[in-house]
mmCIF file of C-alpha atoms in Angstrom:
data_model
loop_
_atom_site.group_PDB
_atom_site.id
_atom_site.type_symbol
_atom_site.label_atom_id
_atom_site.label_comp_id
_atom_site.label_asym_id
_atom_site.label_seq_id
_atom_site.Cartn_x
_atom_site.Cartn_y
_atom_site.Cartn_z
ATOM 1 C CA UNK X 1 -3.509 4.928 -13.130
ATOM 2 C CA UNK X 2 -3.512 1.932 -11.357
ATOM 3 C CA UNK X 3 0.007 1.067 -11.019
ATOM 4 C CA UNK X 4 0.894 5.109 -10.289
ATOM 5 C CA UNK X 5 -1.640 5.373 -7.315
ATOM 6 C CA UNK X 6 -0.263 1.959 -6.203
ATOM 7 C CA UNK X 7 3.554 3.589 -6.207
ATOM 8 C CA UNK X 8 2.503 6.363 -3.861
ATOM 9 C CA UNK X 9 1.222 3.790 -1.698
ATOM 10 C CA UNK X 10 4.575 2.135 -1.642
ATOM 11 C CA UNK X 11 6.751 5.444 -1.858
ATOM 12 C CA UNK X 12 4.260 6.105 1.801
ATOM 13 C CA UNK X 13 5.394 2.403 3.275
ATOM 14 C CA UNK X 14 9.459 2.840 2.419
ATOM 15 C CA UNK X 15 9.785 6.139 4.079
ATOM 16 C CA UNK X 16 7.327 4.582 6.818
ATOM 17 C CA UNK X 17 9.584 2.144 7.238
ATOM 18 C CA UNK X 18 12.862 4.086 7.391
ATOM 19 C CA UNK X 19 10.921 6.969 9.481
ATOM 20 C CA UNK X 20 9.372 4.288 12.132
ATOM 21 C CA UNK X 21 11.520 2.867 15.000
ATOM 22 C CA UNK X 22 13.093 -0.030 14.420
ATOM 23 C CA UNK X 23 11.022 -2.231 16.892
ATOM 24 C CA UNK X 24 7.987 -1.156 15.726
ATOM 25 C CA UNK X 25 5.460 -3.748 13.997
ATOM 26 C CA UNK X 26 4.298 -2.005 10.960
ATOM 27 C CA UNK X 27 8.099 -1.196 9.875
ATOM 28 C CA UNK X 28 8.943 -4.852 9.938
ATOM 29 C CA UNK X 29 5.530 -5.422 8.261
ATOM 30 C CA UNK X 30 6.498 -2.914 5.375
ATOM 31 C CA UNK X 31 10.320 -4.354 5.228
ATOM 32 C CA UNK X 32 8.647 -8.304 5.105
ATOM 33 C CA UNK X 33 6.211 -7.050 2.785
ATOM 34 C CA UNK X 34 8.271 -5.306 -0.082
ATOM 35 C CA UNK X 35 10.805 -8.159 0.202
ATOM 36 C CA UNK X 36 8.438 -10.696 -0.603
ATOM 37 C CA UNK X 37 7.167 -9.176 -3.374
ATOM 38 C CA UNK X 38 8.877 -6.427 -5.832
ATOM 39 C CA UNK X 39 7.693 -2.792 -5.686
ATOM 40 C CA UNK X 40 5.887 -2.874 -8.902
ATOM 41 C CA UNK X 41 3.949 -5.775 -7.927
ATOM 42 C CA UNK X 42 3.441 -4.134 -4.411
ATOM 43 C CA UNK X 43 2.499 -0.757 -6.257
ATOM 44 C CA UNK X 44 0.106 -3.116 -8.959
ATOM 45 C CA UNK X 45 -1.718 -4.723 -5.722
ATOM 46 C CA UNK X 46 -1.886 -1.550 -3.845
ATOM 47 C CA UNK X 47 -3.692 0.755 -6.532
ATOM 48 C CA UNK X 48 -6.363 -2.260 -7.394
ATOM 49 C CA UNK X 49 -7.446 -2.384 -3.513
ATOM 50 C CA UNK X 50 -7.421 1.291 -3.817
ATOM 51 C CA UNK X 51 -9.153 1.516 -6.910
ATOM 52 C CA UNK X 52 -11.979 -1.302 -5.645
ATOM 53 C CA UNK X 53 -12.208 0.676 -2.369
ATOM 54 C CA UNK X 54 -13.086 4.250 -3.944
ATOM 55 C CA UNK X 55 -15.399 2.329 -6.339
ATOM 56 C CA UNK X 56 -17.089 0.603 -3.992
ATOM 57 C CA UNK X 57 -17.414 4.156 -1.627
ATOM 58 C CA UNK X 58 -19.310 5.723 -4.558
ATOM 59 C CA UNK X 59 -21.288 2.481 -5.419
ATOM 60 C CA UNK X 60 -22.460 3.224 -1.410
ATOM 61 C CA UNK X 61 -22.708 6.976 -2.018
ATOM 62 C CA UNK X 62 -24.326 7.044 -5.460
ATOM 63 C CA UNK X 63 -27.038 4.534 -4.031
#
C-alpha cells in the first residue's frame, strides 16, 4: 500500500516535471530528485511520509 500510494506520488512529479516550464524550480527539483534516487525508492519514501501524515491527521482528529 505503501509503495503504490508512493508511485502516484511520483507518477504526479514526472508529468510535473515534463508539464512545468523548463526554468521553473520545482521541475528541476523533481528532475534532481528522481535522479538521485530510483523511482521505487522515491515511490517507498513518498508513501511512508504519506502514510505518517494521514496517521498523524487522525491521531489529531480522533483526539
Amino acid at each position: 500500500m505503501v509503495l503504490i500510494t508512493g508511485l502516484v506520488v511520483v507518477a504526479l512529479m514526472l508529468s510535473g516535471a515534463k508539464l512545468l516550464p523548463e526554468q521553473h524550480p520545482m521541475r528541476r527539483w523533481a528532475a534532481d530528485f528522481l535522479s538521485r534516487r530510483g523511482p521505487v525508492e522515491t515511490a517507498r519514501l513518498a508513501g511512508v511520509v504519506l502514510l505518517m501524515l494521514v496517521l498523524g491527521t487522525l491521531t489529531l482528529w480522533h483526539a
